[in-house]
Short mmCIF file of C-alpha atoms (C1' of nucleotides) in Angstrom, two decimals:
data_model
loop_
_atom_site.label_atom_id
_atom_site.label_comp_id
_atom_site.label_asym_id
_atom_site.label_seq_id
_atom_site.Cartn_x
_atom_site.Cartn_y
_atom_site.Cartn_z
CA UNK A 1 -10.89 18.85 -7.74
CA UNK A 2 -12.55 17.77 -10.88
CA UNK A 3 -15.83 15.55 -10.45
CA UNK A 4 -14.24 12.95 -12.97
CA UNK A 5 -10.89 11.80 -13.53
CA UNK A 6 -7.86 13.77 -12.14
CA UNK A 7 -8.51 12.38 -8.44
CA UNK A 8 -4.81 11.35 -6.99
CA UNK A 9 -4.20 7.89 -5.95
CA UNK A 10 -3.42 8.23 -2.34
CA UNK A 11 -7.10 9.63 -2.06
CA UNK A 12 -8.60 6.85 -3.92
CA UNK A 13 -6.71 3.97 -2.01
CA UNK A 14 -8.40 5.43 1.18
CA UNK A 15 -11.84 4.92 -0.11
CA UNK A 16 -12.41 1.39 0.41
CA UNK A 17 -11.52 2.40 3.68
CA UNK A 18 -14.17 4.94 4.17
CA UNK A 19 -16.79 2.63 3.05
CA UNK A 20 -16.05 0.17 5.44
CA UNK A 21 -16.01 3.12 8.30
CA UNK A 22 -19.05 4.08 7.05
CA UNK A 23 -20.41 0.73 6.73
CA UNK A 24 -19.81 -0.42 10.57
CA UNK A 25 -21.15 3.18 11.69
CA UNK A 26 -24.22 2.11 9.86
CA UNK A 27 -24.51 -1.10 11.12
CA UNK A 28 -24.70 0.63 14.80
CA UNK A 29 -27.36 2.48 13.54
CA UNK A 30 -24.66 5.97 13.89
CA UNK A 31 -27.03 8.33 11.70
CA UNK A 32 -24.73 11.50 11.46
CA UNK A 33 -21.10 12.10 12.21
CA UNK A 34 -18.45 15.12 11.91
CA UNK A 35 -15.54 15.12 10.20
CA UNK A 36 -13.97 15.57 13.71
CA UNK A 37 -15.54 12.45 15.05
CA UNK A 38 -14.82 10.20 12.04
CA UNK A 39 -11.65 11.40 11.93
CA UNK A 40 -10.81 10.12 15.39
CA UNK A 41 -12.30 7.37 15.11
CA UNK A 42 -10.09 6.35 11.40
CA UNK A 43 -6.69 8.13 13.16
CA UNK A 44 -6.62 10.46 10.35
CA UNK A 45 -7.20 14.46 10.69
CA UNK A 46 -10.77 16.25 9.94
CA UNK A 47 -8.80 18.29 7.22
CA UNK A 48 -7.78 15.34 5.39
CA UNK A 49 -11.62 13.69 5.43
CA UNK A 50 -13.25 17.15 4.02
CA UNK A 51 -10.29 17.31 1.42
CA UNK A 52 -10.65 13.73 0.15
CA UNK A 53 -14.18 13.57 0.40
CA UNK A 54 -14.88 17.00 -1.92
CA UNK A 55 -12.80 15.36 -4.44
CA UNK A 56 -15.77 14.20 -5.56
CA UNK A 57 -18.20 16.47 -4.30
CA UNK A 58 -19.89 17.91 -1.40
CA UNK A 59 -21.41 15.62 0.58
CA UNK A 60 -22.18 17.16 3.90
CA UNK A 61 -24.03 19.73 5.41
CA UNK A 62 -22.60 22.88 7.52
CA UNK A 63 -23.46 22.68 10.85
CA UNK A 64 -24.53 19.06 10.87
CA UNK A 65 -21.87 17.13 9.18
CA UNK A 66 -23.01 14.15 7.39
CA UNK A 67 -25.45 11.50 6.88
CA UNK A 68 -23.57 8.12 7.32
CA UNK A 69 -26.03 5.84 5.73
CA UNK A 70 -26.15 8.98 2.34
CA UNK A 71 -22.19 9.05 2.17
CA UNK A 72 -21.55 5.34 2.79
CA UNK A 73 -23.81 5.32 -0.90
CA UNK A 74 -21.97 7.96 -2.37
CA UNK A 75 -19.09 6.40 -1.71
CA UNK A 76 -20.39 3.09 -2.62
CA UNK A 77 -21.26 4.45 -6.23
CA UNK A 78 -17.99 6.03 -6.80
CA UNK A 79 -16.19 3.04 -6.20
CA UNK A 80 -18.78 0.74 -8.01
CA UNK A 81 -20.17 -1.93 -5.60
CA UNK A 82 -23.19 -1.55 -7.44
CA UNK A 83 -21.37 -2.93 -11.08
CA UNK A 84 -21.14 -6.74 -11.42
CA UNK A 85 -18.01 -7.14 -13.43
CA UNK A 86 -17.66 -9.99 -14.60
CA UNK A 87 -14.30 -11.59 -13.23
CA UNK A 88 -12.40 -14.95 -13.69
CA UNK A 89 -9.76 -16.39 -11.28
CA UNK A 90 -6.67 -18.15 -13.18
CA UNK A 91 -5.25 -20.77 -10.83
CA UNK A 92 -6.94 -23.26 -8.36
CA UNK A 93 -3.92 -23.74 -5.64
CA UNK A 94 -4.17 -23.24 -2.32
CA UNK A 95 -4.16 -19.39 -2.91
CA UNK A 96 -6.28 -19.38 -5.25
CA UNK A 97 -9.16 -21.50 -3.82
CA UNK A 98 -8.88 -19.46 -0.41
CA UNK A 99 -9.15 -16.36 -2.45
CA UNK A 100 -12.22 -17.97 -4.27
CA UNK A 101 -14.12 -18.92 -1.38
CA UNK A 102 -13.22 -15.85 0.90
CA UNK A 103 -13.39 -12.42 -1.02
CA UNK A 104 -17.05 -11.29 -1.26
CA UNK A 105 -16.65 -10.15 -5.09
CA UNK A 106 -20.30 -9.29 -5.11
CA UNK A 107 -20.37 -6.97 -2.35
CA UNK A 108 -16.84 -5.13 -4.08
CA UNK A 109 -18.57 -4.67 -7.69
CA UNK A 110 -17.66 -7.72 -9.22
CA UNK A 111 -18.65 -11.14 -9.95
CA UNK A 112 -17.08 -14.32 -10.18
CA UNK A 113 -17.94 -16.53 -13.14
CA UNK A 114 -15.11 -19.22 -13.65
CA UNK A 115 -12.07 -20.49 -12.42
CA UNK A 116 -9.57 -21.63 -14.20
CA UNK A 117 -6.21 -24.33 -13.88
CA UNK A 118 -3.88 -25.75 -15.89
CA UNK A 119 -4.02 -29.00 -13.52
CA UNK A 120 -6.31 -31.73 -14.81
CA UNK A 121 -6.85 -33.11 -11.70
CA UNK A 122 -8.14 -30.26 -10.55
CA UNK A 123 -10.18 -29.13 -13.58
CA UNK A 124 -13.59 -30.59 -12.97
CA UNK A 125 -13.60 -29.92 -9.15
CA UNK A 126 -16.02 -27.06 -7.68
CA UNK A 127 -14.15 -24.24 -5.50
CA UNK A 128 -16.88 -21.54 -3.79
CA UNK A 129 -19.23 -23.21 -5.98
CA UNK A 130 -17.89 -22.65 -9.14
CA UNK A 131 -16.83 -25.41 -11.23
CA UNK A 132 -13.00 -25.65 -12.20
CA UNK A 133 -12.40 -25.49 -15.43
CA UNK A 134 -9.09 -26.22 -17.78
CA UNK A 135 -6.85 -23.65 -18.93
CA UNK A 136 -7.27 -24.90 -22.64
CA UNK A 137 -11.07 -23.47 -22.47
CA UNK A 138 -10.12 -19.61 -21.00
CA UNK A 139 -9.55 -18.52 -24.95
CA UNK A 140 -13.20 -20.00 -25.77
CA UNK A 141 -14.76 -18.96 -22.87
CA UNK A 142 -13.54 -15.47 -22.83
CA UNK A 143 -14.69 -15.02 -26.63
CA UNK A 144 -17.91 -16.23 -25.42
CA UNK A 145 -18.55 -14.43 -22.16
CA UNK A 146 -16.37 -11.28 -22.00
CA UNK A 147 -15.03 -11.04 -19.04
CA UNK A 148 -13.34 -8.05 -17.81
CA UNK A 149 -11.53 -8.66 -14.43
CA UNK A 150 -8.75 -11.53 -14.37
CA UNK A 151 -7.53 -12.50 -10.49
CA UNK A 152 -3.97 -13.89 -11.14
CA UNK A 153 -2.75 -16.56 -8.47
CA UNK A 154 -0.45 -18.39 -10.89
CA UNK A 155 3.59 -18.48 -11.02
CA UNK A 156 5.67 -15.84 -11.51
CA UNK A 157 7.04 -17.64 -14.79
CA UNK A 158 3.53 -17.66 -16.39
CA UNK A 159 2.51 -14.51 -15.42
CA UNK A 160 3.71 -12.34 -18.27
CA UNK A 161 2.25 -14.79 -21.16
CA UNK A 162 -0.88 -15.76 -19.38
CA UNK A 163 -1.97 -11.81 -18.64
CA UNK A 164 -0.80 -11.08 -22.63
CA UNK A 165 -3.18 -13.26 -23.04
CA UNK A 166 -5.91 -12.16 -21.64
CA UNK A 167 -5.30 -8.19 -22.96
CA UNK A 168 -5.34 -9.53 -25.89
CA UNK A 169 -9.05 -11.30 -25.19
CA UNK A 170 -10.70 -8.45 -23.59
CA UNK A 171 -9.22 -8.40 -20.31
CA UNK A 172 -9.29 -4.87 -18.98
CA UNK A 173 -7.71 -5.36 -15.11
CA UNK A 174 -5.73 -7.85 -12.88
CA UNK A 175 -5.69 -8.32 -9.61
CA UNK A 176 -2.55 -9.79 -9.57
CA UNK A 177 -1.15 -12.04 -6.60
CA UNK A 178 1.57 -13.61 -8.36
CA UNK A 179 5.40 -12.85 -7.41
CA UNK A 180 5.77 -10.73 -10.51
CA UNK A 181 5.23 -6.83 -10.96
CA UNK A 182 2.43 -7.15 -13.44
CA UNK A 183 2.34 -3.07 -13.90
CA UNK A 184 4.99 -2.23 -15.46
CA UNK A 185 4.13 -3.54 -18.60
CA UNK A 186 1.02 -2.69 -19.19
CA UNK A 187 -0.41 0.93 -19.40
CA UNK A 188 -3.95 1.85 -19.73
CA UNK A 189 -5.19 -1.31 -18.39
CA UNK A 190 -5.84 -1.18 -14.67
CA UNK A 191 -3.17 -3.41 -11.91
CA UNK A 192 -3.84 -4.37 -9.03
CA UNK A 193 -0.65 -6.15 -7.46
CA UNK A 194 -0.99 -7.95 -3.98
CA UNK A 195 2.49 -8.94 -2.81
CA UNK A 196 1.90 -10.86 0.07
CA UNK A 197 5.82 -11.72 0.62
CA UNK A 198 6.58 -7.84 0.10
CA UNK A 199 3.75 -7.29 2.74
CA UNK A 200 5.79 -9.77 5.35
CA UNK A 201 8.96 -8.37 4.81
CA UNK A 202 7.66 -4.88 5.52
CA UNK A 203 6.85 -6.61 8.89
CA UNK A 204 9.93 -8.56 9.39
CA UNK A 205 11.62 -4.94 8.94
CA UNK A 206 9.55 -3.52 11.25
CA UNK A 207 10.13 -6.07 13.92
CA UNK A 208 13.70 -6.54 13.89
CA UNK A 209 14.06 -1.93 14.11
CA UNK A 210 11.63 -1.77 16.61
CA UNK A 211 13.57 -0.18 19.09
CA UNK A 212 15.74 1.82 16.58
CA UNK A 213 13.44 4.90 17.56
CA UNK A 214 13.38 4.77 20.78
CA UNK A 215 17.12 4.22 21.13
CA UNK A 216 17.47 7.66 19.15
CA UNK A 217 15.00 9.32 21.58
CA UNK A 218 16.48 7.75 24.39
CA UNK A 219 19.91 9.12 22.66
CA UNK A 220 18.44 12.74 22.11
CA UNK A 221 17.19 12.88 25.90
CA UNK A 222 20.86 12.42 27.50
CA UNK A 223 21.94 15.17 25.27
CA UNK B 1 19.73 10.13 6.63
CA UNK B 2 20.40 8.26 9.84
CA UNK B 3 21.92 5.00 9.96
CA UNK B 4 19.43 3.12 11.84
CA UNK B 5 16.03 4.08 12.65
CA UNK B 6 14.29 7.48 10.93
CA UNK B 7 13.88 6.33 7.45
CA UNK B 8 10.38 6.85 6.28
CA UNK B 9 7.65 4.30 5.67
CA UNK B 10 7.56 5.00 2.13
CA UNK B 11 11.49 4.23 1.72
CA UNK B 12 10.84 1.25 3.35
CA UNK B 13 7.84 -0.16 1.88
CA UNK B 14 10.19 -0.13 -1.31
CA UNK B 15 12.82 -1.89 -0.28
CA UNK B 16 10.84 -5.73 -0.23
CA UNK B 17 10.66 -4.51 -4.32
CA UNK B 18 14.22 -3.77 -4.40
CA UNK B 19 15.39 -6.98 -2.72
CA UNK B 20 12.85 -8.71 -5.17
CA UNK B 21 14.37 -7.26 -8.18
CA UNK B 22 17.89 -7.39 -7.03
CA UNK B 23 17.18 -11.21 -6.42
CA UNK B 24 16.24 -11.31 -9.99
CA UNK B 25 19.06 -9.89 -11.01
CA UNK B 26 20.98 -12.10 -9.60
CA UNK B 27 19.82 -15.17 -10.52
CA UNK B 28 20.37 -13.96 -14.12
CA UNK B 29 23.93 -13.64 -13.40
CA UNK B 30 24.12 -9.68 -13.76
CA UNK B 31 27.40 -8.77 -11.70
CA UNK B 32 27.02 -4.90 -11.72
CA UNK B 33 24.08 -2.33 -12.06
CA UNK B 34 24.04 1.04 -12.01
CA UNK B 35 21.27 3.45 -10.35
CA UNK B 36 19.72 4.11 -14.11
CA UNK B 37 19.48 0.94 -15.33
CA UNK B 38 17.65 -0.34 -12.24
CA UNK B 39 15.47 2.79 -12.74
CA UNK B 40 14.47 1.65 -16.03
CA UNK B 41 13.70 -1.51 -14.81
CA UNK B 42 11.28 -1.06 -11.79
CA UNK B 43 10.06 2.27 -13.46
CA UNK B 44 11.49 4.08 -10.77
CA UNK B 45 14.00 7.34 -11.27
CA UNK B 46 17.73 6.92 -10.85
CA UNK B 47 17.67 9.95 -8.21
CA UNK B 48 15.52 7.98 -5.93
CA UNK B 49 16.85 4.58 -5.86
CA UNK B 50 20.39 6.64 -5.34
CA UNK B 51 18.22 8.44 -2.36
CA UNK B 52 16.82 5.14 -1.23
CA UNK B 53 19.85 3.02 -0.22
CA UNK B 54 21.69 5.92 1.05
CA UNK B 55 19.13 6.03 3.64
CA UNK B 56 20.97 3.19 5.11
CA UNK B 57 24.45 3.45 3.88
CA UNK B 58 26.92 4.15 0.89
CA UNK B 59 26.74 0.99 -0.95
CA UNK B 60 27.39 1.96 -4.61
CA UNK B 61 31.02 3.16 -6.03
CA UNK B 62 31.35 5.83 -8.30
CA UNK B 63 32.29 5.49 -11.92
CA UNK B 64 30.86 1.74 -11.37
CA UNK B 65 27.60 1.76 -10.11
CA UNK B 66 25.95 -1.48 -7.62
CA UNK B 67 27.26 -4.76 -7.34
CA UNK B 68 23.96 -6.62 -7.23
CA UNK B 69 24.80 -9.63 -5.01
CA UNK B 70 26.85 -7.56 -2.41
CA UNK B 71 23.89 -4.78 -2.44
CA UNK B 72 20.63 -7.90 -2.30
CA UNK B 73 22.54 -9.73 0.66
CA UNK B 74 22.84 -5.06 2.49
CA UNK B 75 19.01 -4.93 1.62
CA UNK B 76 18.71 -8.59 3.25
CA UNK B 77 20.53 -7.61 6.00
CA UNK B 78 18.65 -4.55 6.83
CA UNK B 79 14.96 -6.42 6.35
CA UNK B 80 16.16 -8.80 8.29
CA UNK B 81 15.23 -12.11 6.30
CA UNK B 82 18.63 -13.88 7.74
CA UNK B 83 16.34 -13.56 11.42
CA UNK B 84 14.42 -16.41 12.12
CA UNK B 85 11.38 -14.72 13.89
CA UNK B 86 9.07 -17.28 15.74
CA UNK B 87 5.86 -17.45 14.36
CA UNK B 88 2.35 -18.39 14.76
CA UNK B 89 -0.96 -18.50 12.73
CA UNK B 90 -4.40 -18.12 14.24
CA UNK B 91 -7.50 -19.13 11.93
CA UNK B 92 -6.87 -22.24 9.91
CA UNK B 93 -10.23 -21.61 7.16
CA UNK B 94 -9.72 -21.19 3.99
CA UNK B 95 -7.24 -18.20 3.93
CA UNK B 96 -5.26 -18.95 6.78
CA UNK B 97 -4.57 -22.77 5.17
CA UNK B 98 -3.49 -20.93 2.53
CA UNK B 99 -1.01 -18.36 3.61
CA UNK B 100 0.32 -21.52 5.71
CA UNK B 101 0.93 -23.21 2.68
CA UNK B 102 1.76 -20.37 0.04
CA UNK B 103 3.97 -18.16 1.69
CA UNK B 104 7.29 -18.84 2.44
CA UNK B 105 8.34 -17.82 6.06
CA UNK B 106 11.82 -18.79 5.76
CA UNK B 107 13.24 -16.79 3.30
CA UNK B 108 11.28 -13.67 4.42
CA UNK B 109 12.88 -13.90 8.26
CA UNK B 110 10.04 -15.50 9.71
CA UNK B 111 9.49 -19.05 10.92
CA UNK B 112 5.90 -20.52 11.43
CA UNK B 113 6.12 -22.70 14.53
CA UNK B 114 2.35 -23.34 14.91
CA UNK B 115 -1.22 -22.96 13.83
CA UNK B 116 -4.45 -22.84 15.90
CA UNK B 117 -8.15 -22.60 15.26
CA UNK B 118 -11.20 -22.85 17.30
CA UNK B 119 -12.80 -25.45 15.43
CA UNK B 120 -12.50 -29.46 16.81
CA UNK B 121 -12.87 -30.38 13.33
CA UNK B 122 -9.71 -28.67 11.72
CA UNK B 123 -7.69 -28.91 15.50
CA UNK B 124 -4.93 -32.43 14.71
CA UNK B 125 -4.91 -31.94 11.29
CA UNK B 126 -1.81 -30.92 9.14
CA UNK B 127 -1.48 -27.96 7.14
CA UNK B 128 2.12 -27.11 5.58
CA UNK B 129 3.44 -29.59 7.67
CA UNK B 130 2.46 -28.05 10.88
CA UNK B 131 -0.40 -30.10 13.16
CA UNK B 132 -3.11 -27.68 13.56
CA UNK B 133 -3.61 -26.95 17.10
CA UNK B 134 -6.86 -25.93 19.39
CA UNK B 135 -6.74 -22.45 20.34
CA UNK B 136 -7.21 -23.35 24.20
CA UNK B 137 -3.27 -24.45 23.66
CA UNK B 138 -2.47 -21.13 22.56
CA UNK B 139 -2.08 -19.49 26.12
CA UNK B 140 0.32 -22.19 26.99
CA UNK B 141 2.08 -22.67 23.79
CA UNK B 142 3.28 -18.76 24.25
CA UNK B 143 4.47 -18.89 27.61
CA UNK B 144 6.39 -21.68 26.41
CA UNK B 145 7.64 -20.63 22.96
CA UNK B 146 7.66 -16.96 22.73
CA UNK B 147 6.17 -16.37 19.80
CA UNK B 148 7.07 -12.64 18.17
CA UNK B 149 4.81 -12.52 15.74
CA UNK B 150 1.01 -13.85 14.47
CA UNK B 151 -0.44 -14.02 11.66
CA UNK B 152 -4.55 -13.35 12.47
CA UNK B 153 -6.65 -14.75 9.57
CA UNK B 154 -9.65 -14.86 11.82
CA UNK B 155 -13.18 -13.16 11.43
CA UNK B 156 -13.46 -9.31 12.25
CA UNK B 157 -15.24 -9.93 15.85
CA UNK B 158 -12.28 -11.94 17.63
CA UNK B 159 -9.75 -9.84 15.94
CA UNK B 160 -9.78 -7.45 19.18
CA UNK B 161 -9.87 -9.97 21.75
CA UNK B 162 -7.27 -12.43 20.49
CA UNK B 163 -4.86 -9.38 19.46
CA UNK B 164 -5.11 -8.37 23.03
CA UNK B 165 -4.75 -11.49 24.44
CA UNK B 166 -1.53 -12.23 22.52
CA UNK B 167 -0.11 -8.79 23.44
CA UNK B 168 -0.01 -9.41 26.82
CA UNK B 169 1.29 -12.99 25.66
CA UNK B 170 4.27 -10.92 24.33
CA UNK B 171 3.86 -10.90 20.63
CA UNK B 172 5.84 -8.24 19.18
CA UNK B 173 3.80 -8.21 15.70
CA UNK B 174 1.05 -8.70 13.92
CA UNK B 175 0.22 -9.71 10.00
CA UNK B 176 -3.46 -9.27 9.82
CA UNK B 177 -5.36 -10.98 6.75
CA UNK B 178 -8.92 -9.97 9.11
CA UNK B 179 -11.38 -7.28 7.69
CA UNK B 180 -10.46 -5.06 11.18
CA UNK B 181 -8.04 -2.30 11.82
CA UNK B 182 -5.31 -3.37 14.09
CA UNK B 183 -3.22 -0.70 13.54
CA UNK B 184 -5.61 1.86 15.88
CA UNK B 185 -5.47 0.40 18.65
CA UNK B 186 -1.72 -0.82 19.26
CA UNK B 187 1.33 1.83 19.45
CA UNK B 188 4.54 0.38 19.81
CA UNK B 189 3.55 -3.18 17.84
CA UNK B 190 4.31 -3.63 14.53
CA UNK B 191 1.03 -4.33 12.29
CA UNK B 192 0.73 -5.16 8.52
CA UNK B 193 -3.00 -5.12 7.73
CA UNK B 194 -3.37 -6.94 4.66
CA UNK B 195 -6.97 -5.67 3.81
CA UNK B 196 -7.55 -7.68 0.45
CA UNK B 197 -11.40 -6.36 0.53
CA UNK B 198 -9.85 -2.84 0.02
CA UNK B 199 -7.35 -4.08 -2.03
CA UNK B 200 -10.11 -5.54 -4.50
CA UNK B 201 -12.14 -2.46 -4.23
CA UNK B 202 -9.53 -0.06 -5.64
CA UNK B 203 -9.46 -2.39 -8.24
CA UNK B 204 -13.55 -1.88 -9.14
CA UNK B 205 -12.85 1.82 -8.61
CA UNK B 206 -9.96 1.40 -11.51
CA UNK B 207 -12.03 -0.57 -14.00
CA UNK B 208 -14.93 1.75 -13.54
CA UNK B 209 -12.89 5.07 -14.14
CA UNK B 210 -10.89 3.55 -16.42
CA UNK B 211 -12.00 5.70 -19.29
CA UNK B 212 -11.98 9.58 -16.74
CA UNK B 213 -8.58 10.57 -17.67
CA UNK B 214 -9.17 9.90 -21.60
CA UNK B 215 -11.93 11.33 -21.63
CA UNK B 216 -10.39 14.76 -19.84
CA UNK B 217 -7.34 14.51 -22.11
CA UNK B 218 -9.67 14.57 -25.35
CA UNK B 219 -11.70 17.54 -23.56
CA UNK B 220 -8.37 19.57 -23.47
CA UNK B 221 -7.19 18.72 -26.94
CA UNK B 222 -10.49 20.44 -27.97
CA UNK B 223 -9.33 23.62 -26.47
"C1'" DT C 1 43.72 11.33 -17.34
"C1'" DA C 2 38.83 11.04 -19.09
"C1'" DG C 3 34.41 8.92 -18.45
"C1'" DA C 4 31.07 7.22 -15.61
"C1'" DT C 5 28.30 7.17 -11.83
"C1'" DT C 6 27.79 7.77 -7.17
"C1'" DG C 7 26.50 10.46 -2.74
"C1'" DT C 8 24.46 14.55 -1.42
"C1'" DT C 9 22.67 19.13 -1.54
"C1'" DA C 10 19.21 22.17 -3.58
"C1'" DA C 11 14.79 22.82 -6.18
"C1'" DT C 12 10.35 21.18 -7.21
"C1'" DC C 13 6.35 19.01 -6.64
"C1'" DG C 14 2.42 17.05 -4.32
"C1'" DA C 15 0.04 15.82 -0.26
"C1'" DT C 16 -1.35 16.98 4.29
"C1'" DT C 17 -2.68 20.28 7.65
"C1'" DA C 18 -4.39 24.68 9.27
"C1'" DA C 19 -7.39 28.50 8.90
"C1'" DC C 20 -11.49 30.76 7.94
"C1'" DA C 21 -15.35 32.53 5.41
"C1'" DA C 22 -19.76 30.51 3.92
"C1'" DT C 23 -23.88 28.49 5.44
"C1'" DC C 24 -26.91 25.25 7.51
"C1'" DT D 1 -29.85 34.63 15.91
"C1'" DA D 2 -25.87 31.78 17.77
"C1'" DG D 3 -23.39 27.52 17.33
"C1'" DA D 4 -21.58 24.11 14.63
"C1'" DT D 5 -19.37 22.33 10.89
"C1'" DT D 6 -18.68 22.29 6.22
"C1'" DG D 7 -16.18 23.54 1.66
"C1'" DT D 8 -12.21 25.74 0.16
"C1'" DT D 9 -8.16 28.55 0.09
"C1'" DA D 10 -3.54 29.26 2.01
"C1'" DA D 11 0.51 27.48 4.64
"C1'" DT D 12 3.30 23.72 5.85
"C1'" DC D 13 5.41 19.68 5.48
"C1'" DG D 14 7.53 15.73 3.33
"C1'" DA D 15 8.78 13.16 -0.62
"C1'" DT D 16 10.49 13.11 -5.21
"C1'" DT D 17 13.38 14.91 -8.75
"C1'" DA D 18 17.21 17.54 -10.57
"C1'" DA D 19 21.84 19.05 -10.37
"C1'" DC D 20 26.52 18.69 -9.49
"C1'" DA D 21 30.77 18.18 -7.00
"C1'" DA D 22 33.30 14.14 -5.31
"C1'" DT D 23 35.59 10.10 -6.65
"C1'" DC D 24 36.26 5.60 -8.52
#
DNA sequence: TAGATTGTTAATCGATTAACAATC
DNA sequence: TAGATTGTTAATCGATTAACAATC
């Protein structure tokens, strides 16, 4: 309801999601839509788009709907593609090279400006062109150049010291894809906890109850 | 309320947490928790994790509370993780080497059986000891095997036409690491997007309203 | 038996959906 | 003006929390 602040969390996790909507729309060269057509096309309901969407303002027009290019910039501003935070990556494994060289932080309002690992053999080494450097120079190099977003693909055991850490050198938000729940012990800086092996499980679930459903509706139809 | 099927997505999506925690638990030798200490720990309310597990099944005792090994190896049970669903990874880049490498299948009721890519290059290599194979095996390698689920870490353009392709190949599910939205076009599979773009994004949004809800708590301690 | 803590029902809260007046 | 579609209020639905009787 309230321009700033105040704007639930299930509304703001759908965002991203509306930008990219928007974004492919755009790409086709789509240069108006209705909340009824968008909201077929996303499998969500017109009601919910108009809701979420005046959250943070009106953006359409009555009788037209709205301009896609106009609202995929709206939207774009409110989530902050257009900052450049500046963001480090702690830990050069496999997950966190491939996260390195295949999020687009630029496009997503940040920017990456060093990697670091505790591994000397990798320390030295360039990952998405980026030069590797050793954990021993994060303190320095955070003094220095202020970063304010930390990507975490280290161990669960470090986890806790290395982000204390980094709170107490500036760091403002993780995105955190290490095995341990990073939010609950920090308030009033911002988490953002990927659990990949949470994510797979979900799936395994899903799989192996498949056909609980339909056995109930299959149930419900003799009686 | 039902024993098997019916329990909501939300219930669900908690219970790779609870199995995580519970794990924890575990391996620190804790014999017995009850419904408010766990609370405290995962920042959760007593009432709901009570709520939770009796989605599936009485497994507390009054007076007493949980004993955590018998309740992990319930949650276990009901994810599924003692399964061993086949599994196979298209899109050996930079993510999909990763999630090859970093996740661990095994323990989450999964087992990968094979990766393929499209590119010559990467095609007899090994990755997590798996050879990499070319995608024109794939067809054949899935009448053979039966494959249940993939996991797509290929670009957004394929994502339709391979998804299709191993639908009718009979995979049951689908982990997808690709920038597309599976989950539209499929009833009756099981998809996990993993949308790490979005994931990133909510982040931005975070860091850049960090300071809303301050500032709208100082505005009504003026009034 | 008394104390603790569950399982479960009832109350509350928030999010989604429906409806409709406002307006382009 | 008539038709379309928004912004917004009201109704519904589902999920979370509180309460408490059952029971170990």
């Amino acid at each position: 309801m309230a321009k700033n602040g105040e704007v639930s969390a299930s509304v703001i996790k759908r965002l991203p999601r509306y930008y990219r909507f928007l974004g492919e729309l755009m790409k086709q060269g789509t240069e108006r839509i209705s909340s009824r057509e968008l909201a077929s096309l996303m499998k969500l309901t017109a009601s919910q788009i108009r809701q979420d969407l005046n959250c943070f303002g009106g953006f359409g027009q009555q009788g037209y709907g709205y301009n896609v290019k106009d609202l995929h910039e709206q939207i774009g501003k409110i989530l902050g593609v257009d900052k450049k935070l500046s963001t480090i990556l702690i830990g050069a494994g496999n997950l966190g090279r491939a996260i390195a060289s295949h999020i687009n932080f630029e496009t997503r309002g940040c920017q990456l400006i060093a990697i670091f690992d505790s591994n000397e053999k990798i320390a030295g080494k360039a990952v998405a062109g980026t030069t590797v450097r050793h954990i021993d120079e994060l303190e320095f190099f955070c003094r220095t150049n202020k970063p304010e977003v930390a990507v975490l693909c280290i161990p669960k055991a470090n986890t806790q010291a290395v982000a204390e850490l980094l709170v107490s050198l500036g760091i403002k938000a993780f995105w955190n894809f290490s095995h341990y729940d990073l939010s609950i012990d920090y308030e009033d800086i911002v988490v953002e906890n990927v659990h990949l092996g949470d994510s797979l499980l979900t799936l395994t679930y899903g799989v192996n109850h498949l056909l609980d459903s339909k056995e109930n509706n299959d149930e419900n139809d003799k009686k």
